[in-house]
Coordinates of C-alpha atoms in Angstrom, one line a residue:
Chain W
M1 CA 0.0 0.0 0.0
K2 CA 2.8 2.3 0.9
K3 CA 4.3 1.7 -2.5
I4 CA 1.2 2.7 -4.2
I5 CA 1.0 6.0 -2.3
M6 CA 4.6 6.7 -3.0
T7 CA 4.2 6.1 -6.7
G8 CA 1.0 8.2 -6.5
T9 CA 2.9 11.1 -4.8
L10 CA 5.7 10.9 -7.3
A11 CA 3.3 10.9 -10.2
A12 CA 1.3 13.8 -8.7
L13 CA 4.6 15.7 -8.4
L14 CA 5.5 14.9 -12.0
T15 CA 2.1 15.7 -13.4
F16 CA 1.6 18.8 -11.4
G17 CA -2.2 18.6 -11.0
G18 CA -4.9 17.2 -13.2
L19 CA -2.9 15.9 -16.1
S20 CA -2.0 12.3 -16.2
V21 CA 1.2 10.9 -17.6
P22 CA 0.6 9.1 -20.9
A23 CA 2.6 6.0 -20.4
L24 CA 3.6 3.5 -23.1
A25 CA 4.5 -0.1 -22.3
G26 CA 4.7 -3.1 -24.5
P27 CA 4.1 -3.0 -28.3
V28 CA 0.6 -1.4 -28.2
D29 CA 0.3 1.9 -30.1
A30 CA -2.2 3.3 -27.8
V31 CA -2.0 6.3 -25.5
V32 CA -4.3 7.3 -22.6
E33 CA -5.2 10.9 -22.2
S34 CA -7.1 13.0 -19.6
A35 CA -7.5 10.1 -17.1
W36 CA -9.3 10.9 -13.9
S37 CA -11.4 9.3 -11.2
R38 CA -13.6 10.3 -8.3
A39 CA -12.7 9.8 -4.6
S40 CA -14.6 7.0 -2.9
I41 CA -16.3 6.9 0.5
G42 CA -14.5 4.0 2.1
M43 CA -13.9 0.8 0.3
N44 CA -17.4 -0.8 0.0
R45 CA -18.6 1.2 -2.9
P46 CA -17.2 0.6 -6.4
G47 CA -15.2 3.4 -8.0
A48 CA -15.1 4.7 -11.6
A49 CA -12.3 6.1 -13.7
Y50 CA -12.5 7.9 -17.0
M51 CA -10.1 8.6 -19.8
T52 CA -9.6 8.8 -23.6
I53 CA -7.8 5.9 -25.3
R54 CA -6.2 6.9 -28.6
N55 CA -4.9 4.4 -31.1
T56 CA -1.8 6.1 -32.5
G57 CA -0.7 3.1 -34.7
D58 CA -1.6 1.8 -38.1
E59 CA -3.3 -1.4 -36.8
P60 CA -6.6 -1.7 -34.9
V61 CA -6.1 -2.3 -31.2
T62 CA -8.5 -4.1 -29.0
L63 CA -8.9 -3.4 -25.3
I64 CA -9.8 -6.6 -23.4
G65 CA -9.4 -5.8 -19.8
L66 CA -7.9 -3.8 -16.9
S67 CA -5.6 -4.5 -14.0
T68 CA -4.8 -2.3 -11.0
P69 CA -3.6 -2.9 -7.4
L70 CA -6.4 -0.6 -6.3
A71 CA -9.3 -3.0 -7.1
M72 CA -9.7 -6.7 -7.3
M73 CA -12.3 -6.6 -10.1
P74 CA -11.6 -3.7 -12.5
E75 CA -13.8 -4.0 -15.6
I76 CA -14.8 -1.7 -18.5
H77 CA -18.6 -1.1 -18.0
E78 CA -21.1 0.8 -20.0
T79 CA -24.0 2.8 -18.7
K80 CA -27.0 2.8 -21.0
T81 CA -30.1 4.9 -20.6
N82 CA -33.2 3.5 -22.3
A83 CA -36.2 5.4 -23.9
E84 CA -38.0 5.4 -20.5
G85 CA -35.0 7.1 -18.8
V86 CA -33.9 4.0 -16.9
S87 CA -30.1 3.7 -16.6
S88 CA -28.4 0.3 -16.3
M89 CA -24.8 -0.8 -16.3
S90 CA -23.2 -3.8 -17.8
A91 CA -19.7 -5.1 -18.8
A92 CA -18.8 -3.6 -22.1
G93 CA -16.8 -6.6 -23.4
E94 CA -13.9 -6.0 -25.8
I95 CA -13.4 -2.6 -27.3
A96 CA -11.8 -2.3 -30.7
I97 CA -10.2 1.0 -31.6
A98 CA -9.5 1.7 -35.3
P99 CA -6.1 3.3 -36.3
G100 CA -6.2 7.0 -35.6
E101 CA -9.5 6.7 -33.7
S102 CA -10.1 7.1 -30.0
V103 CA -12.6 5.9 -27.4
A104 CA -13.8 8.1 -24.6
L105 CA -14.6 6.7 -21.2
E106 CA -16.8 9.4 -19.8
P107 CA -19.6 9.9 -17.3
G108 CA -22.8 8.2 -18.4
G109 CA -21.1 6.0 -21.0
L110 CA -18.1 3.7 -20.9
H111 CA -16.1 3.8 -17.7
A112 CA -13.5 1.8 -15.8
M113 CA -15.6 0.2 -13.0
L114 CA -13.3 -0.5 -10.0
M115 CA -15.0 -3.2 -8.0
R116 CA -13.6 -4.6 -4.7
L117 CA -11.5 -1.7 -3.8
Q118 CA -8.4 -2.6 -1.8
Q119 CA -8.0 0.8 -0.3
P120 CA -10.1 4.0 -0.3
M121 CA -9.7 6.3 -3.2
T122 CA -8.4 9.5 -1.6
E123 CA -8.7 12.9 -3.3
G124 CA -5.3 14.2 -4.4
E125 CA -3.7 10.8 -4.8
T126 CA -3.3 8.8 -7.9
F127 CA -3.3 5.1 -8.7
P128 CA -1.8 3.0 -11.6
L129 CA -4.3 1.4 -14.0
T130 CA -3.1 -1.0 -16.7
L131 CA -5.0 -1.5 -19.9
L132 CA -4.7 -4.9 -21.3
F133 CA -4.9 -5.4 -25.1
V134 CA -5.2 -8.4 -27.4
D135 CA -1.8 -10.0 -28.1
G136 CA -0.5 -9.2 -24.6
G137 CA 0.1 -5.5 -25.1
E138 CA -0.3 -3.2 -22.0
V139 CA -0.5 0.5 -21.3
T140 CA -0.2 1.7 -17.7
V141 CA -1.4 5.1 -16.7
E142 CA -1.4 7.0 -13.4
V143 CA -5.0 8.1 -12.7
P144 CA -5.5 11.2 -10.6
I145 CA -8.2 10.9 -7.9
L146 CA -10.4 14.1 -7.9
G147 CA -13.2 15.0 -5.5
I148 CA -16.4 12.9 -5.3
A149 CA -18.3 15.7 -7.1
A150 CA -15.8 16.1 -9.9
R151 CA -17.4 16.3 -13.4
G152 CA -14.3 16.0 -15.6
P153 CA -10.5 15.9 -15.6
E154 CA -10.2 19.7 -15.1
D155 CA -12.3 19.8 -11.9
Chain H
M1 CA -27.4 -29.3 -49.2
R2 CA -25.2 -26.5 -48.1
R3 CA -27.3 -24.0 -50.1
R4 CA -30.5 -25.2 -48.5
T5 CA -28.9 -24.7 -45.0
I6 CA -27.9 -21.2 -45.9
A7 CA -31.4 -20.5 -47.3
G8 CA -32.9 -21.9 -44.1
Y9 CA -30.7 -19.6 -41.9
G10 CA -31.7 -16.7 -44.2
A11 CA -35.4 -17.4 -43.8
A12 CA -34.9 -17.8 -40.0
G13 CA -33.0 -14.5 -39.9
A14 CA -35.5 -12.6 -41.9
G15 CA -38.3 -14.1 -39.6
A16 CA -36.4 -13.0 -36.5
I17 CA -35.9 -9.5 -37.9
A18 CA -39.6 -9.2 -38.8
L19 CA -40.6 -10.4 -35.4
T20 CA -38.2 -7.9 -33.7
L21 CA -39.7 -5.1 -35.8
F22 CA -43.2 -6.2 -35.0
V23 CA -42.5 -6.4 -31.3
G24 CA -40.8 -3.0 -31.4
W25 CA -43.8 -1.4 -33.2
W26 CA -46.2 -3.1 -30.8
R27 CA -44.5 -1.7 -27.8
V28 CA -43.6 1.8 -29.1
D29 CA -46.5 2.8 -31.5
G30 CA -48.8 -0.2 -31.5
P31 CA -51.4 -1.3 -29.0
G32 CA -48.7 -2.3 -26.5
A33 CA -47.4 1.3 -26.3
P34 CA -47.4 2.8 -22.8
E35 CA -50.2 5.1 -22.0
P36 CA -48.7 8.6 -22.1
I37 CA -51.0 10.0 -19.4
G38 CA -50.2 7.0 -17.1
Q39 CA -46.5 7.7 -17.4
R40 CA -46.8 11.3 -16.2
P41 CA -45.8 11.6 -12.5
M42 CA -48.6 12.3 -10.2
A43 CA -49.0 15.6 -8.4
L44 CA -47.2 15.6 -5.1
T45 CA -50.6 16.4 -3.5
E46 CA -51.8 13.0 -4.7
M47 CA -48.8 11.1 -3.4
D48 CA -48.6 9.3 -0.1
F49 CA -45.3 8.1 1.4
R50 CA -43.4 8.5 4.7
L51 CA -39.6 8.6 4.5
T52 CA -36.7 9.9 6.6
D53 CA -34.2 12.6 5.5
H54 CA -30.5 12.4 6.0
E55 CA -30.8 14.4 9.3
G56 CA -33.4 11.9 10.6
N57 CA -36.5 14.0 10.1
E58 CA -39.7 12.3 9.0
V59 CA -40.7 13.6 5.5
G60 CA -43.6 13.1 3.2
P61 CA -45.2 14.9 0.2
E62 CA -46.2 17.8 2.5
T63 CA -42.5 18.5 3.1
L64 CA -42.2 19.5 -0.6
I65 CA -45.5 21.2 -1.2
G66 CA -45.3 25.0 -1.0
R67 CA -41.9 25.3 -2.7
P68 CA -40.8 24.1 -6.2
T69 CA -39.1 20.8 -6.1
M70 CA -36.2 19.1 -8.0
A71 CA -36.0 15.3 -7.2
F72 CA -33.9 12.5 -8.4
F73 CA -33.7 8.7 -7.7
G74 CA -30.4 6.9 -7.3
F75 CA -28.2 5.1 -4.8
T76 CA -24.9 5.8 -3.1
Y77 CA -23.2 2.6 -4.4
C78 CA -23.7 3.9 -7.9
P79 CA -20.3 4.8 -9.4
D80 CA -21.2 6.6 -12.5
V81 CA -24.7 8.0 -13.1
C82 CA -25.5 9.2 -9.6
P83 CA -22.4 11.1 -8.7
T84 CA -22.5 12.6 -12.2
T85 CA -26.2 13.7 -11.8
L86 CA -25.6 15.0 -8.3
S87 CA -22.6 17.1 -9.6
D88 CA -24.8 18.3 -12.5
I89 CA -27.5 19.3 -10.0
S90 CA -24.9 21.0 -7.9
G91 CA -23.7 22.9 -11.0
W92 CA -27.2 24.0 -11.9
L93 CA -27.8 25.2 -8.4
D94 CA -24.6 27.2 -8.5
D95 CA -25.8 28.7 -11.9
L96 CA -29.1 29.7 -10.4
G97 CA -27.5 31.3 -7.3
D98 CA -30.0 32.9 -5.0
E99 CA -33.0 31.7 -7.1
A100 CA -32.0 28.1 -6.1
K101 CA -32.7 28.9 -2.4
Q102 CA -36.5 28.6 -3.0
L103 CA -36.1 25.0 -4.4
N104 CA -36.4 21.7 -2.5
V105 CA -33.7 19.4 -3.9
V106 CA -34.1 15.8 -3.0
F107 CA -32.0 12.7 -3.8
I108 CA -34.2 9.6 -3.1
T109 CA -32.4 6.2 -2.7
V110 CA -33.7 3.1 -4.5
D111 CA -31.4 1.0 -2.3
P112 CA -32.6 1.5 1.3
E113 CA -30.9 -1.8 2.3
R114 CA -27.4 -0.2 2.0
D115 CA -28.4 3.5 2.0
T116 CA -29.2 4.1 5.7
V117 CA -29.8 7.6 7.1
E118 CA -26.1 7.8 8.0
A119 CA -24.9 6.6 4.6
M120 CA -27.2 9.3 2.9
A121 CA -25.9 12.0 5.3
E122 CA -22.3 11.3 4.4
Y123 CA -23.0 11.0 0.7
V124 CA -25.0 14.2 0.3
S125 CA -22.4 16.1 2.3
Y126 CA -20.0 16.0 -0.7
F127 CA -22.5 17.8 -3.0
H128 CA -24.4 21.1 -3.0
P129 CA -25.6 21.9 0.6
A130 CA -29.2 22.3 -0.7
I131 CA -29.4 18.6 -1.6
R132 CA -31.4 16.5 0.9
G133 CA -31.0 12.7 1.0
W134 CA -34.2 10.6 1.6
T135 CA -34.4 6.9 2.5
G136 CA -36.9 4.7 4.2
P137 CA -38.5 1.3 4.3
E138 CA -38.6 -0.6 0.9
G139 CA -42.4 -0.4 0.8
Q140 CA -42.3 3.4 1.1
I141 CA -39.6 3.8 -1.5
A142 CA -41.8 1.7 -3.8
R143 CA -44.7 4.2 -3.1
I144 CA -42.8 7.3 -3.9
A145 CA -41.3 5.7 -7.0
D146 CA -44.7 4.7 -8.1
G147 CA -46.0 8.3 -7.6
F148 CA -43.1 9.6 -9.7
R149 CA -43.7 6.8 -12.3
A150 CA -40.0 6.0 -11.7
A151 CA -38.6 2.5 -12.2
Y152 CA -35.9 0.7 -10.3
E153 CA -34.7 -2.9 -10.2
R154 CA -32.1 -4.8 -8.2
V155 CA -29.6 -6.6 -10.5
P156 CA -27.1 -9.1 -9.1
T157 CA -23.5 -8.7 -10.2
E158 CA -20.5 -11.1 -10.2
G159 CA -19.2 -11.9 -6.8
G160 CA -22.5 -11.8 -4.9
D161 CA -22.9 -8.0 -5.0
Y162 CA -25.7 -6.1 -6.6
T163 CA -26.4 -2.9 -8.5
M164 CA -29.6 -1.0 -9.1
N165 CA -31.0 0.0 -12.5
H166 CA -33.1 3.1 -12.0
T167 CA -34.8 6.1 -13.7
A168 CA -32.0 8.7 -14.0
S169 CA -34.2 11.7 -15.0
V170 CA -34.4 14.7 -12.7
F171 CA -38.1 15.5 -11.9
L172 CA -39.3 19.1 -11.5
F173 CA -42.5 20.1 -9.6
G174 CA -44.1 23.5 -9.1
A175 CA -44.7 24.9 -5.7
A176 CA -48.3 23.7 -5.7
G177 CA -47.0 20.2 -6.3
R178 CA -47.9 19.8 -9.9
F179 CA -45.4 18.0 -12.1
V180 CA -43.8 20.5 -14.6
T181 CA -41.1 18.6 -16.6
M182 CA -38.1 16.4 -16.3
I183 CA -34.5 16.8 -17.2
D184 CA -33.3 13.6 -19.0
Y185 CA -29.9 12.2 -18.4
H186 CA -27.4 13.5 -21.0
E187 CA -29.5 16.6 -21.6
P188 CA -27.2 19.5 -22.2
R189 CA -26.8 21.9 -19.3
E190 CA -28.1 24.9 -21.3
F191 CA -31.6 23.1 -21.3
A192 CA -31.5 22.2 -17.7
V193 CA -31.3 25.6 -16.1
P194 CA -34.3 27.1 -18.1
K195 CA -36.4 24.0 -17.2
I196 CA -35.6 24.6 -13.5
R197 CA -36.7 28.3 -14.0
R198 CA -40.0 27.0 -15.5
A199 CA -40.6 25.1 -12.3
L200 CA -39.7 28.2 -10.2
E201 CA -42.1 30.3 -12.3
E202 CA -44.9 27.7 -11.9
E203 CA -44.9 28.7 -8.2
T204 CA -46.6 32.1 -9.0
E205 CA -49.1 30.4 -11.3
G206 CA -49.8 27.8 -8.7
A207 CA -50.4 30.5 -6.1
T208 CA -52.9 32.5 -8.1

């Protein structure tokens, strides 16, 4: 846990506020921009993180999962609101991103659902989130934790 | 042989599409369409429920009548829609400034099992101070949701937990308790504030 906080502090120092560090790892040509999340109340409630994933390569990339020391069950979920105004959430499955395209994880749509938190999400800290792609590629990003009432990465 | 199989699949596919279209028509425009009048929320004066606010006060429809009301259903274990809507509401209230002071603003849980009075108190404290959090026995939650024509449903998730599907629209009532309009989820902010003003203006109409 201490290690996570240390990394978080370091990343916070490096990023100087709301911006996340686009990190590249493995052979995936994908970058993560404007990552942010909301603080949690304790550890019982699931958290959510948002970001834009851009395919900078010439080949399609397919996001298949997430991994983070913060949560035991991180998954890409999608909120849908039907014609009657009822919202529901479900696992989004694989997400293919065409070359040059990007996918936005934003409130009310796709989001990284962080289930089974291992520690509370504290405003001002960050946590590492690894995006897992088909063929074993990975991209890890430090996600800043904003206030519970944050509406976007600039809040 | 193979061609016949493909033709068979084709026919089955076309049949499935036709059935889907028919079912869609039946439910949206056909005889199975929901009665529009029946979908409109009741006036607060016609509702009957007893709940508890996040400070432990007993509340009911009479708590709201007399001032315009903005109300929303959700639950505090909701990671996406509910914090987003509560932040939106907080932003609208900030935009309205002093005008917002005449409004009742209520967040009603559809998950009373986890959302106790204490849980609601902590949760609403992170948002605009005008927002009240209401909870209560499951039967009373069902009554208020029925009055609002709001839907909710408990959905099990992997690992034995559960989430709630629920109506995510924000409801607006005039001071006399009459339903004015609702703000749908995803509706741009520039539409929301004028709608709230309509509910605020309804107050004077209701009083005359």
